[in-house]
Coordinates of C-alpha atoms and ligand atoms in Angstrom, one line a residue:
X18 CA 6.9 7.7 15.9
X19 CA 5.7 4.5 14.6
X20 CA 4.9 3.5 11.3
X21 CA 1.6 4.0 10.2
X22 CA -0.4 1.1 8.1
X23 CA -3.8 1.7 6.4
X24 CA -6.4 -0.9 8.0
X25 CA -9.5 -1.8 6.7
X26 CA -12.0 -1.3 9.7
X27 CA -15.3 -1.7 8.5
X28 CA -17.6 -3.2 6.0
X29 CA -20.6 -2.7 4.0
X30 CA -22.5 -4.3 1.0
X31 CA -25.9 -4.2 -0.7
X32 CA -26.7 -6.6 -3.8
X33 CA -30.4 -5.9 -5.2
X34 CA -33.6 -7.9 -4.2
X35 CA -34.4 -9.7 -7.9
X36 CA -32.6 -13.6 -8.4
X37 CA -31.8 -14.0 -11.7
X38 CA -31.3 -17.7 -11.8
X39 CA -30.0 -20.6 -14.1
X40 CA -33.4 -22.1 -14.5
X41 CA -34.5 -18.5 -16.1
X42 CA -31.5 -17.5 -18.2
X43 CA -32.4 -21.0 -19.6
X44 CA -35.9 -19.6 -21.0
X45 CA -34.0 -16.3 -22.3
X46 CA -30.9 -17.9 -24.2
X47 CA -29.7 -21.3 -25.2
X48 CA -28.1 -23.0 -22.1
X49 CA -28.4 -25.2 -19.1
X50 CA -27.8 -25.0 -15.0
X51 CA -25.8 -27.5 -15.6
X52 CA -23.5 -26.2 -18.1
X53 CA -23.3 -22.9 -16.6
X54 CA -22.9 -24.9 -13.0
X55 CA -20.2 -26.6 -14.2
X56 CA -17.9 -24.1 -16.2
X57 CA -18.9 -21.0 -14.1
X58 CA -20.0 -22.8 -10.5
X59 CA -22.7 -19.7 -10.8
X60 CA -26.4 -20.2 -9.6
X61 CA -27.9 -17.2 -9.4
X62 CA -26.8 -13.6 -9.8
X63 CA -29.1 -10.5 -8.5
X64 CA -30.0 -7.8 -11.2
X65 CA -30.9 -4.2 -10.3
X66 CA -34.6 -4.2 -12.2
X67 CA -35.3 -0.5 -11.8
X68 CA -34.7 1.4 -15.0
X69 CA -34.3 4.8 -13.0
X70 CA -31.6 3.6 -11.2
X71 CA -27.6 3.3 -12.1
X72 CA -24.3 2.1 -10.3
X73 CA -24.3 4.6 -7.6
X74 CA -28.0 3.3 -6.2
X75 CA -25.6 0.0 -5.1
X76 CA -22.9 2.3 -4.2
X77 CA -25.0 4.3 -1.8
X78 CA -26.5 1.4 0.1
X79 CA -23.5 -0.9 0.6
X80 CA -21.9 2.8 2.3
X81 CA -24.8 3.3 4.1
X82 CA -24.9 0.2 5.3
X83 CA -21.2 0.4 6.3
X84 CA -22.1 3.9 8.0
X85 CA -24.5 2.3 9.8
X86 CA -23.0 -0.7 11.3
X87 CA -19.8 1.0 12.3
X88 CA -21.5 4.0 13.4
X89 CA -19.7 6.4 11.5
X90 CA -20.5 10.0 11.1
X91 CA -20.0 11.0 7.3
X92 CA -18.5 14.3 7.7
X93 CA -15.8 12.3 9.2
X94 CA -14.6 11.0 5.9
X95 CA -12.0 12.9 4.4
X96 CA -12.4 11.0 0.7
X97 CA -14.4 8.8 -1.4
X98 CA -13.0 6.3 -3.8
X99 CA -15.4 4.8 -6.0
X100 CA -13.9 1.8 -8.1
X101 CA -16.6 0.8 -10.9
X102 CA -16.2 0.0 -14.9
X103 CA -19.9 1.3 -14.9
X104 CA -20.6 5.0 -14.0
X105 CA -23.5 6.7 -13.7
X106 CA -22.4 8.6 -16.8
X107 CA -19.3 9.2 -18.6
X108 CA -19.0 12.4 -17.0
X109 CA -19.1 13.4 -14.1
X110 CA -17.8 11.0 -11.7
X111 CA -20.0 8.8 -9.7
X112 CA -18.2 8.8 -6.7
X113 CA -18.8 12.6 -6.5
X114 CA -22.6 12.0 -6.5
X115 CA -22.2 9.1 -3.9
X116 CA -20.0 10.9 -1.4
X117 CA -22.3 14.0 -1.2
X118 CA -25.7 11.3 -1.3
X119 CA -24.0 9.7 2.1
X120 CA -23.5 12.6 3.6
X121 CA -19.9 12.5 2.8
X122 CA -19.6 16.5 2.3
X123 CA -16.3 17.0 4.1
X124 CA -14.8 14.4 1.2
X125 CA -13.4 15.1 -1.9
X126 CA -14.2 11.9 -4.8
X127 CA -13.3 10.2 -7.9
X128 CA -13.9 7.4 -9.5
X129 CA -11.3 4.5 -10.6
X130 CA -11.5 2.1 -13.6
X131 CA -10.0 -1.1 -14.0
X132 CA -12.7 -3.6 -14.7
X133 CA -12.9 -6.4 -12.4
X134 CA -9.4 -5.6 -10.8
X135 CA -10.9 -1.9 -9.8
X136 CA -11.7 -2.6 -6.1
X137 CA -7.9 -4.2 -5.6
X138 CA -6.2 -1.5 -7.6
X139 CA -8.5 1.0 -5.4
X140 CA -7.1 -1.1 -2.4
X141 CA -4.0 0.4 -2.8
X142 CA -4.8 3.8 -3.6
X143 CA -6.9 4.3 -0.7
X144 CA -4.0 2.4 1.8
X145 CA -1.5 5.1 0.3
X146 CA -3.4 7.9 1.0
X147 CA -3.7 6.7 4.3
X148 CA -0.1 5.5 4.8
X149 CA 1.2 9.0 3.7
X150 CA -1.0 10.9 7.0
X151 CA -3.0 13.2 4.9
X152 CA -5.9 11.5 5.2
X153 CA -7.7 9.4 8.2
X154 CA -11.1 8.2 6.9
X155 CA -11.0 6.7 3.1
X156 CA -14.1 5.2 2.1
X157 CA -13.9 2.3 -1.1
X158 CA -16.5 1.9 -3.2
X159 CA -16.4 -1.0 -5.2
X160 CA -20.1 -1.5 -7.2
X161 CA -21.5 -2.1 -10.6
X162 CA -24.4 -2.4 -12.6
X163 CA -23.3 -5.2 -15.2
X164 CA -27.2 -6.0 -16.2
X165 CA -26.8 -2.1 -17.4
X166 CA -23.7 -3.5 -20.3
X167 CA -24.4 -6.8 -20.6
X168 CA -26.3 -8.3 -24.0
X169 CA -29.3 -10.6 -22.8
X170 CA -28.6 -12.1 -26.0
X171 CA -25.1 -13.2 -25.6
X172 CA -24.9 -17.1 -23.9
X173 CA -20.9 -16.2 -23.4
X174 CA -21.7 -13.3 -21.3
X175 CA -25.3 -13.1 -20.4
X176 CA -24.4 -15.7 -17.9
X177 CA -21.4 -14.3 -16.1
X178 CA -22.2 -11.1 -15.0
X179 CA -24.9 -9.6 -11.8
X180 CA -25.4 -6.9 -10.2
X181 CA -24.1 -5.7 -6.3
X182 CA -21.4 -3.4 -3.9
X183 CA -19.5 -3.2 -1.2
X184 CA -17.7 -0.7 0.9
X185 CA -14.5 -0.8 2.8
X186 CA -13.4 2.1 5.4
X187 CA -9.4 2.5 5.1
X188 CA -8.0 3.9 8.2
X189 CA -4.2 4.3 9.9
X190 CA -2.9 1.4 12.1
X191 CA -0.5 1.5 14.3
X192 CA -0.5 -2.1 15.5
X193 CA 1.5 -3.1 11.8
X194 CA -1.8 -4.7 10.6
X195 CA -3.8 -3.7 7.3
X196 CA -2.3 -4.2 3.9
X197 CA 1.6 -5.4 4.1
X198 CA 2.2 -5.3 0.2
X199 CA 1.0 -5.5 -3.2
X200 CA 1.9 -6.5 -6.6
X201 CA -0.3 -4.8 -9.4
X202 CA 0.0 -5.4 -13.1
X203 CA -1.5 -4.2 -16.5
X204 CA -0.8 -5.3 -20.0
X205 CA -2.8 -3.7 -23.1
X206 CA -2.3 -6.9 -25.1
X207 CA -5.9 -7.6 -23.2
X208 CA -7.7 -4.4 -24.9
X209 CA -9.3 -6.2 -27.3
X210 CA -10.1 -9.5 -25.5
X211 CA -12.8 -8.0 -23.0
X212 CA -13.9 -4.3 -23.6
X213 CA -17.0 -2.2 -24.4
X214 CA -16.0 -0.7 -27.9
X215 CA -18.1 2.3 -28.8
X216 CA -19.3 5.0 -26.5
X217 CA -15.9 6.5 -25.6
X218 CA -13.6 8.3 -27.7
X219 CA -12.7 6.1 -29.9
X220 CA -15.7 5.1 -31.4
X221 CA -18.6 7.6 -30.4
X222 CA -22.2 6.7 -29.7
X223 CA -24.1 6.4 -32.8
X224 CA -27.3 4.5 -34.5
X225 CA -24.2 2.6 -35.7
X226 CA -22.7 1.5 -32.4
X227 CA -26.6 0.8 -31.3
X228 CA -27.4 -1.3 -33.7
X229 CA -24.0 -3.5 -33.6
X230 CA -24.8 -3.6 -29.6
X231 CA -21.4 -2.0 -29.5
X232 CA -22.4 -0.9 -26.2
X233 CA -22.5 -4.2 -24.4
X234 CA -20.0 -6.2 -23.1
X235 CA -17.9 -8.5 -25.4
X236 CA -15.0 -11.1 -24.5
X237 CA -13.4 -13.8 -26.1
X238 CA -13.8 -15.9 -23.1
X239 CA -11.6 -18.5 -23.5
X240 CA -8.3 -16.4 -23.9
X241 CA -9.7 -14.2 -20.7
X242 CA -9.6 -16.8 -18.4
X243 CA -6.3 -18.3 -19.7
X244 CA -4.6 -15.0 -19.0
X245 CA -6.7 -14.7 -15.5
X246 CA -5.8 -18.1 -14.6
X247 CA -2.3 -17.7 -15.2
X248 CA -1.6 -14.0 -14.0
X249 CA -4.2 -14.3 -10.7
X250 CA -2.2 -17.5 -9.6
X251 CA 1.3 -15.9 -10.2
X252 CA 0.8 -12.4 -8.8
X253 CA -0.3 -14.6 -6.0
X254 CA 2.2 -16.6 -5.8
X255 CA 4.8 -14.3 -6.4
X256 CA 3.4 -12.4 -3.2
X257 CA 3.5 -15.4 -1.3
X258 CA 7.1 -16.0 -1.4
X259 CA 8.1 -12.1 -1.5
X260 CA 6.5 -12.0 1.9
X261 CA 8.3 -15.6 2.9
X262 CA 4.4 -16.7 3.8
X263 CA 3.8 -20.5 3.2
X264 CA 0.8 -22.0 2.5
X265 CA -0.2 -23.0 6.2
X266 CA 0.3 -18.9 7.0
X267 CA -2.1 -18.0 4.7
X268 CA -5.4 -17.8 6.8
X269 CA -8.0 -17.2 3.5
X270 CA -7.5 -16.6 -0.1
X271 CA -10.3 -13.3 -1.2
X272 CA -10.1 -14.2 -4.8
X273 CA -12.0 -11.7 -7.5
X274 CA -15.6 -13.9 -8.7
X275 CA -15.2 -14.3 -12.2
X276 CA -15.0 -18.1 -12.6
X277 CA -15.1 -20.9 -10.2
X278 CA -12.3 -22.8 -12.0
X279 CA -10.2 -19.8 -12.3
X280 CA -10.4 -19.4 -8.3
X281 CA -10.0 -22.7 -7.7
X282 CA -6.5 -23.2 -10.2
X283 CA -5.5 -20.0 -8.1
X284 CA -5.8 -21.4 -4.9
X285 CA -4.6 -25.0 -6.1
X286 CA -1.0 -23.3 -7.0
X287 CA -1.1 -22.4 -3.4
X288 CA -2.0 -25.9 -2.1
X289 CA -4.8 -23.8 -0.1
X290 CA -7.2 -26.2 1.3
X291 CA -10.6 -25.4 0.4
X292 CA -11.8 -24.0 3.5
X293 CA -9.6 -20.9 3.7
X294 CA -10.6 -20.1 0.0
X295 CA -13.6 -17.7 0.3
X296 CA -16.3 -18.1 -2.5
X297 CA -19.8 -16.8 -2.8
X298 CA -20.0 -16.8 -6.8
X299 CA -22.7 -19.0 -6.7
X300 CA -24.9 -16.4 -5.5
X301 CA -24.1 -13.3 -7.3
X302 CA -22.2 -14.3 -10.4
X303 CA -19.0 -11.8 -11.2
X304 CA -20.2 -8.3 -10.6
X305 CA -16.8 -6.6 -11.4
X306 CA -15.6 -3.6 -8.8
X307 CA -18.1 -5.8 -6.8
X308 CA -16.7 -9.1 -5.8
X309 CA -14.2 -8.7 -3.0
X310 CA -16.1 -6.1 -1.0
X311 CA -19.0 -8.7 -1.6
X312 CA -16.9 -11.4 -0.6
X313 CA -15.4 -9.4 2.7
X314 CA -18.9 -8.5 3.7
X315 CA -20.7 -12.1 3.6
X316 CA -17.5 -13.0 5.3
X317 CA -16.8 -10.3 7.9
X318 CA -17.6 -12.5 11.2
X319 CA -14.9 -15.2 10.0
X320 CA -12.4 -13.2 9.7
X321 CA -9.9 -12.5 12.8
X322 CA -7.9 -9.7 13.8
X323 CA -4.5 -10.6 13.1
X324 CA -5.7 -12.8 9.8
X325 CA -3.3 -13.4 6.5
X326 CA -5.1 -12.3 3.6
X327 CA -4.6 -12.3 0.1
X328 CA -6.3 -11.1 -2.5
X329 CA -6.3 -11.6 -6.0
X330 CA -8.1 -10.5 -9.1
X331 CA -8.2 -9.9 -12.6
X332 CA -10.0 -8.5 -14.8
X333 CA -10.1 -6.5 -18.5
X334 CA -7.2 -4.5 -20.0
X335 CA -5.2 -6.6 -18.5
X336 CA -5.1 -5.4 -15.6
X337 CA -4.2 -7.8 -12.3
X338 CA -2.4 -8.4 -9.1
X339 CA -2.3 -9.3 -5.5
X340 CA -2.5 -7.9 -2.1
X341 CA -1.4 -9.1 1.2
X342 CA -3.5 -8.0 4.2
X343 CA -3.3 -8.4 7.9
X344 CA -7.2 -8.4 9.0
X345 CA -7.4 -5.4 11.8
X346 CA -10.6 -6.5 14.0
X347 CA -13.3 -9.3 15.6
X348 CA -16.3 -8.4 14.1
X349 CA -18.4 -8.0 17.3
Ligands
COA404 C1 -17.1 -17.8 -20.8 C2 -16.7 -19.1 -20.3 C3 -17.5 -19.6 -19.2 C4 -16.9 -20.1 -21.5 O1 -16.5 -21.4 -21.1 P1 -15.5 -22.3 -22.0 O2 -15.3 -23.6 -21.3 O3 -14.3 -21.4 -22.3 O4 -16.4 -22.5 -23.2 P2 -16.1 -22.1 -24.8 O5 -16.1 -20.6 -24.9 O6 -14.9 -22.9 -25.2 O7 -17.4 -22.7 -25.4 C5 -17.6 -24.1 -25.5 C6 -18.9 -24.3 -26.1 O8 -20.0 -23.9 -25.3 C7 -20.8 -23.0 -25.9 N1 -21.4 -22.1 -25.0 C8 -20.9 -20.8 -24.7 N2 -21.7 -20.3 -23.7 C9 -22.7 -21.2 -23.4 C10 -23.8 -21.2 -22.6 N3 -24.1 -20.2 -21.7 N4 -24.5 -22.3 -22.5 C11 -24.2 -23.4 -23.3 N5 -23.2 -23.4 -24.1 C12 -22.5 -22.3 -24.2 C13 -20.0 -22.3 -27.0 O9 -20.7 -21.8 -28.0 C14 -19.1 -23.5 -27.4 O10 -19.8 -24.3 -28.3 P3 -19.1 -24.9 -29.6 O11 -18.0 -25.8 -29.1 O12 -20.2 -25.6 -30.3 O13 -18.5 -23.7 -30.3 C15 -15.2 -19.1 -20.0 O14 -14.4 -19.0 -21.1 C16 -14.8 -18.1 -19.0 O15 -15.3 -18.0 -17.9 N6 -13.9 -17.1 -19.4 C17 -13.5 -16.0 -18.6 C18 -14.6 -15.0 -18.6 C19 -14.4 -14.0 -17.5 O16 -14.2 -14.4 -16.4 N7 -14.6 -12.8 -17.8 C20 -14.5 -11.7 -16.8 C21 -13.0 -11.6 -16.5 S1 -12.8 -10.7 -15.1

C-alpha cells in the first residue's frame, strides 16, 4: 500500500470590505505612513466594521468561498479545524458554529490557539489526522478579528494588527506530495511579552480589567520580534538542512505577516532571493491565524504542483516553527 501524505488541495479566503490605512491611523494616534512604512512595511489593513459580527463571520466566508471554488459538497468533510486567538466566545468553540454554518454537519470541530503560529501548528494537526486514514476531508480555518482586541489607542499595536481568513482543505496523497515535515516549538518565557491578561482564568472580567483595557492586546514589541526574528529564521533553517534542501530547491518562502523586516531577516538567512519570498503585508497588516491562508490564497495561481514550500511563523507564548510542503496542484 503506499504511503499516504496529507495535501493541501484547495483554497479559500475573505478579508472585509473597509481599508484602514496609514493616512487614517495618522488622524487617530500619533504616527506617520512613513514610520509605520518603514518599520512594519504595512499600508493598509482591512477591519471588520460591523459590531454584530465576530471571528467566525471571516471564518465562514473564506470556507465558503473555498467550498465554492473547489466545488465541494460540505457533508463531505469529516472535520473542522478552526485555528484563531479570537473566538466568538470563550466558550463554546467557534469552529463548532462554523462547521454546522457551512454546512459542514457530517464534521466534528474545535478550535486551536496559538496566536499568530495557530494556522501552522493547525497545519500539522489537520496533516496527521489525515496521514493516520481516519479522516479524508479536513477543513483549516485560520481567521481573526484583531480590531475586536486591539486598543485604538495604542501607537505600538494599533498599527500592526487587521482583520481577515483563510481556509485550506487537507486531504490524502498518494503521489508523496503535501507536507514532508515540521519543526514546532513553544517556550513560556514569551507569556508575558505579548498576551491579553484578564478575561481568562487568571484574572476574570471585571470593571477592573475594563478600565486598565486589560482586555486588549499588549506586547513589548521590541523583545517580540527579536525572539521572532531569531526562532522564525532558525526553525527555518534548521528544516532546511534536516531535509538536505538548499536554497536554490526552495521554490517560495510562506512566511507568517507580522513584520516586513522580520520576514525579510528570515528569508536573508536563507539567501532566498526576493521573488520566491511571498508577501502581502502591505495590504492586510498581521491578522494572526490569518496570514498564511491569506498569503496561500492571493497566491494560489503561482504556485505549481510539485512546489518546495516552507513555511514559517511565530507568534505569542512563544510559540513557533516551520513546515516543509510539496504544493499538490495547478490551479486551473
Ligand atoms: C512594534 C514595532 C513595530 C516597533 O518598532 P521598533 O523599531 O521596535 O520601535 P520601538 O518600540 O523601539 O520604538 C521606537 C520609538 O518609536 C515610537 N513608536 C512606537 N510606535 C510608534 C508609531 N506607531 N508611530 C510612531 N512612533 C512610534 C516609540 O514610542 C519609540 O519612541 P521613543 O524612542 O521616543 O521611546 C516592532 O517592535 C515590532 O514589529 N515588534 C514585533 C511585533 C509583532 O510582530 N507582534 C506580533 C508577533 S506575531
Amino acid at each position: 500500500m503506499n504511503t499516504i501524505t496529507a495535501a493541501i488541495t484547495a483554497v479559500g479566503g475573505y478579508v472585509p470590505d473597509f481599508v484602514l490605512s496609514n493616512k487614517v491611523l495618522e488622524t487617530m494616534v500619533e504616527t506617520n505612513d512613513e514610520w509605520i512604512t518603514t518599520r512594519t512595511g504595512i499600508k493598509e489593513r482591512r477591519i471588520l466594521k460591523d459590531a454584530d459580527k465576530g471571528t467566525s463571520y471571516l471564518a465562514i466566508k473564506a470556507a465558503q468561498d473555498l467550498i465554492e471554488k473547489a466545488n465541494i459538497d460540505p457533508l463531505e468533510i469529516d472535520m473542522v479545524i478552526m485555528a484563531t486567538a479570537t473566538p466568538d466566545m470563550m466558550v463554546a468553540s467557534t469552529g463548532v458554529y462554523v462547521a454546522t454554518e457551512i454546512g459542514a454537519t457530517n464534521a466534528f470541530a474545535y478550535d486551536l490557539q496559538a496566536a499568530c503560529s495557530s494556522f501552522l501548528y493547525g497545519m500539522s494537526t489537520a496533516a496527521a489526522y489525515v496521514q493516520s486514514g481516519r479522516y479524508k476531508k479536513v477543513l483549516l480555518i485560520g481567521a481573526d478579528k484583531m480590531s475586536s482586541i486591539v486598543d485604538y489607542t495604542d501607537r505600538a499595536t494599533c498599527i500592526i494588527f487587521g482583520d481577515g481568513g483563510g481556509a485550506v482543505l487537507f486531504e490524502p496523497n498518494y503521489e508523496g506530495l503535501g507536507l514532508q515535515d515540521e519543526y514546532l516549538r513553544s517556550d513560556g518565557v514569551g507569556r508575558d511579552f505579548l498576551k491579553i491578561p484578564a478575561g481568562g482564568s487568571l484574572i476574570p472580567a471585571s470593571e477592573d480589567t475594563v478600565k486598565n483595557r486589560q482586555h486588549n492586546i499588549m506586547q513589548d514589541g521590541k523583545t517580540v520580534f527579536k525572539y521572532a526574528v531569531t526562532n522564525m529564521a532558525d526553525a527555518s533553517e534548521l528544516i532546511l538542512k534536516r531535509n538536505n534542501l538548499t536554497n536554490q530547491d526552495v521554490d517560495w518562502l510562506v512566511p507568517h505577516q507580522a513584520n516586513k523586516r522580520i520576514i525579510d531577516a528570515t528569508a536573508g538567512r536563507l539567501e532566498l532571493e526576493e521573488s520566491k519570498v511571498l508577501v502581502n503585508i502591505e495590504k492586510y497588516g498581521n491578522t494572526t491565524s490569518g496570514t498564511l491562508p491569506l498569503v496561500l490564497y492571493d497566491f494560489e495561481k503561482q504556485l505549481k504542483k510539485g512546489d518546495n514550500i516552507i513555511l514559517a511563523a511565530f507568534g505569542g507564548g512563544f510559540t513557533w516553527g516551520s513546515i516543509y510542503l510539496k504544493w499538490a496542484y495547478d490551479k486551473k
